[in-house]
CSV table of C-alpha atoms and ligand atoms in Angstrom, one decimal:
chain,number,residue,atom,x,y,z
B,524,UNK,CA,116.2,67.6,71.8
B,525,UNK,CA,118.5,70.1,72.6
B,526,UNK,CA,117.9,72.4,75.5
B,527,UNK,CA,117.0,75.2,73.6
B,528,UNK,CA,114.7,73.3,71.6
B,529,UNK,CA,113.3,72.2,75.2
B,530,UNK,CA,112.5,75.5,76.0
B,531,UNK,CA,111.0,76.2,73.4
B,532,UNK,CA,108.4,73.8,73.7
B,533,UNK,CA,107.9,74.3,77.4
B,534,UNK,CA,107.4,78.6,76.2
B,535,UNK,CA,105.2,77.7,73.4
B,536,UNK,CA,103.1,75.3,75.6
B,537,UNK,CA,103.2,77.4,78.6
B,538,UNK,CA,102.3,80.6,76.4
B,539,UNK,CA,98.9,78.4,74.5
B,540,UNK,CA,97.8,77.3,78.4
B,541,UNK,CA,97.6,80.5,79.5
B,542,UNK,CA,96.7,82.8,76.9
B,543,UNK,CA,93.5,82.2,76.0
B,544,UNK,CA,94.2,83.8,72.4
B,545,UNK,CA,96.1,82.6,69.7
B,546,UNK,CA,99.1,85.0,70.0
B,547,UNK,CA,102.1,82.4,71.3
B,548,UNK,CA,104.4,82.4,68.5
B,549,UNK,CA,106.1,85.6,67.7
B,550,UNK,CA,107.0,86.0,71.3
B,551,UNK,CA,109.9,83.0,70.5
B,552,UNK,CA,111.2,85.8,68.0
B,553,UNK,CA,110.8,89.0,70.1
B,554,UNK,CA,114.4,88.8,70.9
B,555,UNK,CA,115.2,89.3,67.3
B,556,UNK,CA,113.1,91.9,66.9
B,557,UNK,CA,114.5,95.0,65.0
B,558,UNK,CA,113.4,98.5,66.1
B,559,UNK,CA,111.3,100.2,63.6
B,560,UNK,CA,112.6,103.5,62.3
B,561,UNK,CA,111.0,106.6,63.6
B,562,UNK,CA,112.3,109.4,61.7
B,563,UNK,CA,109.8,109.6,58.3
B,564,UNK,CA,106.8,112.2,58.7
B,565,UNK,CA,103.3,110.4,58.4
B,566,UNK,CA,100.8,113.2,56.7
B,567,UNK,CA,98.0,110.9,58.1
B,568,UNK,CA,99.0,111.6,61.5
B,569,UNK,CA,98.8,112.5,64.2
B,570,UNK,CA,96.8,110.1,66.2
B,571,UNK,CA,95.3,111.3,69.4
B,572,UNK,CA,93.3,108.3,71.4
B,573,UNK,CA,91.9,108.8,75.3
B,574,UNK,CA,89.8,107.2,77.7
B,575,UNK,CA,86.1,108.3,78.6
B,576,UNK,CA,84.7,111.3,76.8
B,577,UNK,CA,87.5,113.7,76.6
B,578,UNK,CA,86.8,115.3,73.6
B,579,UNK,CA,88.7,118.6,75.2
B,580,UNK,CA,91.6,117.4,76.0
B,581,UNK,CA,92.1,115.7,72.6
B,582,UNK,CA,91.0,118.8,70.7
B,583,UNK,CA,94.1,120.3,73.2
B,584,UNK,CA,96.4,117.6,72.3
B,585,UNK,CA,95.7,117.7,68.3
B,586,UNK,CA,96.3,121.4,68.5
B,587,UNK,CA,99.6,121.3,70.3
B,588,UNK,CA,100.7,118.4,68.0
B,589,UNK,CA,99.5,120.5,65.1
B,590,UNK,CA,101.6,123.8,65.8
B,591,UNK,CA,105.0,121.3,65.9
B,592,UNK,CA,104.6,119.8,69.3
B,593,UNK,CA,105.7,116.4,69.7
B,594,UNK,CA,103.5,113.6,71.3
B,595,UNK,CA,104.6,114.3,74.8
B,596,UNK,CA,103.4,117.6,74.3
B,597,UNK,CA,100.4,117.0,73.1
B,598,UNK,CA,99.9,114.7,75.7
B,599,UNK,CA,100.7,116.7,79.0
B,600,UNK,CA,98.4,119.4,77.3
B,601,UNK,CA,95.5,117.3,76.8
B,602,UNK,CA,96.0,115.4,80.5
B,603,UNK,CA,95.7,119.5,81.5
B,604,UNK,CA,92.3,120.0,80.1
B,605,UNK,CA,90.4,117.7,82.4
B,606,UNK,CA,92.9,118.6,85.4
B,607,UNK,CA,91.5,122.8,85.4
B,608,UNK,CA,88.2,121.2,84.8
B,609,UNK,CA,86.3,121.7,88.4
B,610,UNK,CA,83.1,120.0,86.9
B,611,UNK,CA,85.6,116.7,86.2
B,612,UNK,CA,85.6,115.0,89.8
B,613,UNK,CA,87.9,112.2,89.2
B,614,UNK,CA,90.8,114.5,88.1
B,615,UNK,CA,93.3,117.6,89.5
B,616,UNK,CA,91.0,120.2,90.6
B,617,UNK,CA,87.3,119.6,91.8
B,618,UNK,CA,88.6,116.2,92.2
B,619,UNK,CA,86.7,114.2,95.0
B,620,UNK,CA,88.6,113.8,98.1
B,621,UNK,CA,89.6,110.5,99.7
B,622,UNK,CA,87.7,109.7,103.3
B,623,UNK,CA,89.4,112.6,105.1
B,624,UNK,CA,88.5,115.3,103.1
B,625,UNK,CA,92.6,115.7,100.9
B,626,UNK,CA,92.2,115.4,97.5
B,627,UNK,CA,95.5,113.4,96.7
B,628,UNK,CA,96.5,113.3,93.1
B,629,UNK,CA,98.1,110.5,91.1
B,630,UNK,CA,99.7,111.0,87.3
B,631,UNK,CA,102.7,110.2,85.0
B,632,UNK,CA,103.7,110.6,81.7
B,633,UNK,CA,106.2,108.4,79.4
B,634,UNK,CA,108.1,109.7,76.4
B,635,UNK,CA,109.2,108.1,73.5
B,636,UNK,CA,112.7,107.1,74.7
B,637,UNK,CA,111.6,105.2,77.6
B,638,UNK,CA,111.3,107.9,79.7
B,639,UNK,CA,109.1,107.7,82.5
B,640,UNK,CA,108.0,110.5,85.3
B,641,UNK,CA,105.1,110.3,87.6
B,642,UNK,CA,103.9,111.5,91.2
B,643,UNK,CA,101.6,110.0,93.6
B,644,UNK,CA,99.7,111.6,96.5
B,645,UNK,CA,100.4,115.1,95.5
B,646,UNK,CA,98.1,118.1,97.0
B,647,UNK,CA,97.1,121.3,96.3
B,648,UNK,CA,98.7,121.9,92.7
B,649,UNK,CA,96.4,121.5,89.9
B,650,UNK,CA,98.4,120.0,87.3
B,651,UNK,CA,100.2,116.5,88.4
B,652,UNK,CA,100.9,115.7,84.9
B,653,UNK,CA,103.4,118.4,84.4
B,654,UNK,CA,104.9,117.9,87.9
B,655,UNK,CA,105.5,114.3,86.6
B,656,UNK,CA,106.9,115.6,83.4
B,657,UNK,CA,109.4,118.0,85.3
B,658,UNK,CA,110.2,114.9,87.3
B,659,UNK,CA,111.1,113.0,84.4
B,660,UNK,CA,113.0,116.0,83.2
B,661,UNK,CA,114.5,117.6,86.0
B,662,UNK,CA,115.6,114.9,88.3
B,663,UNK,CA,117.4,111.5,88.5
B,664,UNK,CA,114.3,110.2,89.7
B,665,UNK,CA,111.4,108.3,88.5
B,666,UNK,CA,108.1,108.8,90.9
B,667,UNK,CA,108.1,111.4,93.9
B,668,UNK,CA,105.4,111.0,96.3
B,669,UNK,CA,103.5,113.1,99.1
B,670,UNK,CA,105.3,115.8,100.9
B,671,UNK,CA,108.3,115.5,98.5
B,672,UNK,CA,106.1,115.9,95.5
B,673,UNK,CA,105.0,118.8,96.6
B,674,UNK,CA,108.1,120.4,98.0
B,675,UNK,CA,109.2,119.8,94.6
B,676,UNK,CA,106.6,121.4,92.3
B,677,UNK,CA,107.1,124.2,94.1
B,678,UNK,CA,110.3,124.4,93.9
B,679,UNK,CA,109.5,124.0,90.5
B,680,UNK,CA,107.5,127.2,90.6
B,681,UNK,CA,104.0,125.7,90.7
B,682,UNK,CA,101.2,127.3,92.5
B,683,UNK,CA,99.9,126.1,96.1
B,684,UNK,CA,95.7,125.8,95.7
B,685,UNK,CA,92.8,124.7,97.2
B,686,UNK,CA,92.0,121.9,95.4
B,687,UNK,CA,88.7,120.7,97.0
B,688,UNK,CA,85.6,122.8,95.3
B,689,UNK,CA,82.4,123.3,97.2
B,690,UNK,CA,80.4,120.8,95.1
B,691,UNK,CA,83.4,117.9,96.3
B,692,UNK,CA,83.2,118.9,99.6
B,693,UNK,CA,79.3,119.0,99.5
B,694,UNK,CA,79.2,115.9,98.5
B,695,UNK,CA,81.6,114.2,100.9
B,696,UNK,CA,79.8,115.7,103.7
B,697,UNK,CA,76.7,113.8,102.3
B,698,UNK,CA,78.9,110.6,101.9
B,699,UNK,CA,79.9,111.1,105.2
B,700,UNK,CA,76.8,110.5,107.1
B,701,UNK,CA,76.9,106.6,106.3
B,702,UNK,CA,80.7,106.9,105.0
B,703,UNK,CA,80.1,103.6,103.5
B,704,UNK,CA,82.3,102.6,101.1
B,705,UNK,CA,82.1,100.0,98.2
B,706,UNK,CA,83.5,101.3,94.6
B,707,UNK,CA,80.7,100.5,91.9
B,708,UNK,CA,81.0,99.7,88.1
B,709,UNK,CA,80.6,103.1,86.5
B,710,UNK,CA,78.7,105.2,89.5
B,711,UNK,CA,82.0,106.5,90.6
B,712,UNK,CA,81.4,108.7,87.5
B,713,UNK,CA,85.2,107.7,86.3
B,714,UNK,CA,86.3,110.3,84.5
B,715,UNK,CA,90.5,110.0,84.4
B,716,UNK,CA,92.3,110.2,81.5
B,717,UNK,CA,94.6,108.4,80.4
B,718,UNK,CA,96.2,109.7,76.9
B,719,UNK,CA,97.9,108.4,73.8
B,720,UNK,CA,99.2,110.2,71.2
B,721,UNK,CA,101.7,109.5,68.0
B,722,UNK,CA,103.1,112.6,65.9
B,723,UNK,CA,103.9,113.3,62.5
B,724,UNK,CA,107.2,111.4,63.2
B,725,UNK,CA,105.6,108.0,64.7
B,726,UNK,CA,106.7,109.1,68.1
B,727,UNK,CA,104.4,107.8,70.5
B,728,UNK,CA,103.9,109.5,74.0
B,729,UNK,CA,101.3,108.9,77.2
B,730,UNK,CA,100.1,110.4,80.0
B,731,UNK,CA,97.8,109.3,82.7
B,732,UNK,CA,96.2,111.4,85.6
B,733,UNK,CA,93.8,111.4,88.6
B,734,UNK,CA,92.5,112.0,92.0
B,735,UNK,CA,92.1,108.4,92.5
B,736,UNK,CA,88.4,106.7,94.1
B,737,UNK,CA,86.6,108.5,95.7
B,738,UNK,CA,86.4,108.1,99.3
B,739,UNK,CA,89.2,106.3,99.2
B,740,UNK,CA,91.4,105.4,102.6
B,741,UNK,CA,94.0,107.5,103.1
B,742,UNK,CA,97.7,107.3,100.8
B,743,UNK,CA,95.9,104.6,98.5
B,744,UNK,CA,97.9,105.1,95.4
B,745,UNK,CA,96.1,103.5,92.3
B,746,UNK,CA,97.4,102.5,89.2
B,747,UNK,CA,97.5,105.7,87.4
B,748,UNK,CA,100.8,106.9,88.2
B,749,UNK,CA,102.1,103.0,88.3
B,750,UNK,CA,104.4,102.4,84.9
B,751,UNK,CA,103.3,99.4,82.9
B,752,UNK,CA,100.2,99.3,85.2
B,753,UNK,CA,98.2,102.2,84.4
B,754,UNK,CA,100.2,103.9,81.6
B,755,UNK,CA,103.2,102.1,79.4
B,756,UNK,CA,104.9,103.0,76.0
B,757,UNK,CA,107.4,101.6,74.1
B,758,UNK,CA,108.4,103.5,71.0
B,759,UNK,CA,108.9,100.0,68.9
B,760,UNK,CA,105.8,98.7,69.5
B,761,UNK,CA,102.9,100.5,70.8
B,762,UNK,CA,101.4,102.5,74.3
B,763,UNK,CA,98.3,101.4,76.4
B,764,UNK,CA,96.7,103.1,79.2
B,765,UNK,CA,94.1,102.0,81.9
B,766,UNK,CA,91.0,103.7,83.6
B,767,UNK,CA,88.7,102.0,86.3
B,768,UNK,CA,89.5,100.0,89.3
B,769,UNK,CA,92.9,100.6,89.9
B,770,UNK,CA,93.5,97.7,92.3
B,771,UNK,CA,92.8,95.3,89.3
B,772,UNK,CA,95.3,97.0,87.1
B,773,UNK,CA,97.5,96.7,89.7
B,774,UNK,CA,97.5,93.0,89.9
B,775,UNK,CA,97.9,92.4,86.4
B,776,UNK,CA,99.9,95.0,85.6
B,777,UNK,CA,97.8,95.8,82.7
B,778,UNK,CA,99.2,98.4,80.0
B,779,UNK,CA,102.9,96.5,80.1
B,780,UNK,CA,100.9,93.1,79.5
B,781,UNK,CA,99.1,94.9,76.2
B,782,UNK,CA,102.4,96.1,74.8
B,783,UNK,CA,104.1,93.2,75.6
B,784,UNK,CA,101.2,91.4,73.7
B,785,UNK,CA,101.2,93.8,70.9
B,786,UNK,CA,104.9,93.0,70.2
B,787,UNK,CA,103.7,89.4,69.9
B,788,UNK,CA,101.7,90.3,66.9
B,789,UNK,CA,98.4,91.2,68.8
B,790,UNK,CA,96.8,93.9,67.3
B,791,UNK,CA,95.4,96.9,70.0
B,792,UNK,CA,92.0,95.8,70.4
B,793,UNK,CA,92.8,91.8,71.2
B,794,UNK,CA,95.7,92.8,73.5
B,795,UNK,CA,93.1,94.8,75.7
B,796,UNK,CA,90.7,92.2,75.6
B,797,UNK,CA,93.3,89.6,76.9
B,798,UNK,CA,94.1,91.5,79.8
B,799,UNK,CA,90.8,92.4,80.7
B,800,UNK,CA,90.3,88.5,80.7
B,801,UNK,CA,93.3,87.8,82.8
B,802,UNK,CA,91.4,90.0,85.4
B,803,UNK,CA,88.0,87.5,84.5
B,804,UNK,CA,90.6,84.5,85.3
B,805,UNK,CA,92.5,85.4,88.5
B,806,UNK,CA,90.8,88.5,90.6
B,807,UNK,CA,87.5,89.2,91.9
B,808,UNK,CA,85.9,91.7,89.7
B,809,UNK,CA,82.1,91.7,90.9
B,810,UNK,CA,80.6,95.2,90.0
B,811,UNK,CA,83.7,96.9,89.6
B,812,UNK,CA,85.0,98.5,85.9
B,813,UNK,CA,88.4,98.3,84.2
B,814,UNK,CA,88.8,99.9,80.4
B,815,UNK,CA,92.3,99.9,78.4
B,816,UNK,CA,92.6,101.4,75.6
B,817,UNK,CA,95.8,100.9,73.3
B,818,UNK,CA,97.7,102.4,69.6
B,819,UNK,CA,100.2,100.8,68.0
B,820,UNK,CA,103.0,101.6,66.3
B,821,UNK,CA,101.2,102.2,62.5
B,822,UNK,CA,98.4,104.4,64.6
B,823,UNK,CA,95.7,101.4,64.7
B,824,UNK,CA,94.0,101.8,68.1
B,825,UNK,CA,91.5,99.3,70.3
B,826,UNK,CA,90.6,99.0,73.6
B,827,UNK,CA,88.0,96.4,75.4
B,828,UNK,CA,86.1,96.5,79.1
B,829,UNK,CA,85.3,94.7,81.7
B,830,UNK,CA,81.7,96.1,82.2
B,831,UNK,CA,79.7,97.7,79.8
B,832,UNK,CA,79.7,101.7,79.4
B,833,UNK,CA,83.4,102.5,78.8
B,834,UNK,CA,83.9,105.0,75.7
B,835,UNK,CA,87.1,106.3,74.2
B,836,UNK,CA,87.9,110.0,72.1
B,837,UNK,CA,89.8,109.3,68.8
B,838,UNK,CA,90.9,112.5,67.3
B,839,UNK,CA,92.5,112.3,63.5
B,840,UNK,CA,92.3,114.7,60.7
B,841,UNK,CA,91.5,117.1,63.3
B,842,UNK,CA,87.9,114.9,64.1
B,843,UNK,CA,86.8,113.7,67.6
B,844,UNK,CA,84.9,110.8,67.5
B,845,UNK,CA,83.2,109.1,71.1
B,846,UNK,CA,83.9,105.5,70.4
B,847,UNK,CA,81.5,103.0,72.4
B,848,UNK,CA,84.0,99.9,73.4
B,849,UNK,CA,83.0,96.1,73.5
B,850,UNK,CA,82.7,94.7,76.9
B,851,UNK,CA,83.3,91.3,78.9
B,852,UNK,CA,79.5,91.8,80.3
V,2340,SD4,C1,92.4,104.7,90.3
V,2340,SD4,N1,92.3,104.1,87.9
V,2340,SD4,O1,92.9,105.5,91.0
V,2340,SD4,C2,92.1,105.1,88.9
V,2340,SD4,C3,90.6,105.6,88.9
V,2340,SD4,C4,90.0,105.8,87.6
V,2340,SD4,O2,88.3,106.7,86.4
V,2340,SD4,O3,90.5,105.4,86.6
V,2340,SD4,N2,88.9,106.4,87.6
V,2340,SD4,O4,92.2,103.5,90.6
C-alpha cells in the first residue's frame, strides 16, 4: 500500500467509526470539488428559511429579496424584525437581561464570499445585526466586542437606547428573589433567529442574533455571534444556523460541522441530525434544547432537534409556512 492509499483507509475508517451515518466517502473527493456557478437566475427562488416562528422577519426578508436585494439583504432585514420587536425577549430590544440587569447582545452575519462580521456583548443599540454587517464592511476586522462594539456603532451613527423594557425588568426583579439559575429545554421561551436566505442568483447569505440566556452571568457570549458555531455559509455548498443552548453549539461547533457534512453529500436535514447526535454522544444535554436548521446550495432545506418543540419559517413563492421539526426526544 502506498501512503496515500494508507490514509485513505485510516480516513475512510476513522470517518465510518465516528459518524454514525453513512456519509464517509465523498469527503476523500472534497478536495476536487469544483465550485458551482452562481451567476444564472433561479425563477423558483428565493428561498427564505429561519428558526422558531418568525413568520415577520421572513415576510421582511422575501420582500427585500423581492425588490432586487440580495440575500445579505434580505437577511439583515429579517434579523431586524424580531430585534424592534419588544414583545420578542430573546432578541435586540425587550431582550431579557443577564443576572445584573444589562441586556448584552450577540449577532453576525456571513455573505456569500466568505465574508464574515459579528459583535458580541453590545448594549444599548437595537439592531446588532447591522452593527455586525458594518463590521464586516467597514473594518479589517471580524468580531468587535463590548465597549468597542459600541464605540463603534456609534461612530457608525447608530442610536444609544434603553434596551431593557419594563416587562424584562419586571420579570428579572421576580427572578431575582431566588435568582436561581438552571436553563430549561424550551421554557427560556427561545426566540433568536437565526436566518438563511438564497436569491434569485443562488447566492446564499445568514444572519444570526440575540440577547443570549436569560439570566445569564455576566460577558457570557453564546454561540450566536460565533462563525461556524452558531451561523456558517459557504457559497459552494450550503449555510446552517443554530438556536438553543449555546454552550452545546459551542462544543461542537455545530453549523461548520453541517456544511462541512453537506459537502460530503449529506442532504440539510441528515447533516442537522448528525450534529445534534454528536451533542447525544459527547456533552451532557439533560433538559436543555439545541435546533439547526440548514439550505443547501439547490434551495432544499432541513433541520432536526434535540428536544421536542423546535419549529422553523419557510418562506417561497411568497408563502410562510411554520414547519414542526423531528426531534432526538
Ligand atoms: C445563546 N443560542 O446565546 C443562544 C440562545 C438562543 O433561543 O438561541 N435562544 O446561547
Amino acid at each position: 500500500m502506498t501512503n496515500d492509499t494508507n490514509r485513505r483507509a485510516f480516513l475512510k475508517k476513522t470517518i465510518q467509526n465516528t459518524a454514525g451515518l453513512s456519509l464517509a466517502l465523498p469527503i476523500l473527493n472534497s478536495c476536487q470539488s469544483e465550485p458551482i456557478p452562481s451567476n444564472k437566475v433561479d425563477p423558483t427562488l428565493p428561498i427564505i428559511l429561519s428558526t422558531w416562528n418568525n413568520k415577520k422577519a421572513n415576510q421582511a426578508a422575501w420582500d427585500t429579496i423581492s425588490k432586487g436585494g440580495t440575500a445579505l439583504d434580505g437577511v439583515e432585514a429579517g434579523a431586524r424584525i424580531p430585534e424592534e420587536d419588544p414583545n420578542d425577549q430573546s432578541v435586540g430590544y425587550g431582550g431579557r437581561p443577564d443576572r445584573d440587569g444589562n441586556v448584552t447582545l450577540d449577532a453576525c452575519i456571513m455573505n456569500s464570499n466568505g465574508d464574515y462580521g459579528a459583535v458580541t456583548y453590545l448594549q444599548h443599540i437595537k439592531h446588532p445585526v447591522s452593527v455586525a454587517r458594518r463590521v464586516m464592511e467597514e473594518t479589517p476586522h471580524a468580531l468587535l466586542s463590548g465597549a468597542g462594539a459600541l464605540k463603534f456603532a456609534l461612530e457608525q451613527g447608530f442610536e444609544k437606547e434603553n434596551l431593557l423594557t419594563s416587562k424584562s425588568k419586571q420579570e428579572w426583579e421576580e427572578w431575582k428573589k431566588t435568582s436561581e439559575y438552571k436553563p430549561k429545554v424550551n421554557i427560556e421561551l427561545h426566540d433568536t433567529i437565526g436566518i438563511l436566505a438564497i436569491d434569485k442568483q443562488k447566492n446564499l447569505a445568514g444572519a444570526c442574533t440575540t440577547s443570549g440566556l436569560a439570566y445569564k452571568m455576566q460577558g457570557r457570549i453564546g454561540d450566536s455571534p460565533i462563525a461556524g458555531a452558531g451561523l456558517f455559509v459557504d457559497n459552494e455548498i450550503g449555510c446552517a444556523t443554530a438556536t438553543g443552548m449555546g454552550e452545546l453549539v459551542l462544543k461542537s461547533v455545530g453549523s461548520f460541522l453541517i456544511v462541512e457534512l453537506m459537502r460530503q453529500g449529506a442532504t440539510p436535514a441528515e447533516a442537522c441530525k448528525e450534529a445534534v447526535m454528536r451533542i447525544v454522544r459527547k456533552q451532557n444535554y439533560e433538559e436543555l434544547q439545541v435546533g439547526y436548521i440548514a439550505m443547501n446550495k439547490s434551495g432544499e432545506v432541513g433541520a432536526y432537534s434535540l428536544q421536542s418543540g423546535f419549529v422553523y419559517a419557510i418562506t417561497s413563492d411568497n408563502q410562510t409556512r411554520i414547519v414542526e421539526v423531528d426531534s432526538y426526544i
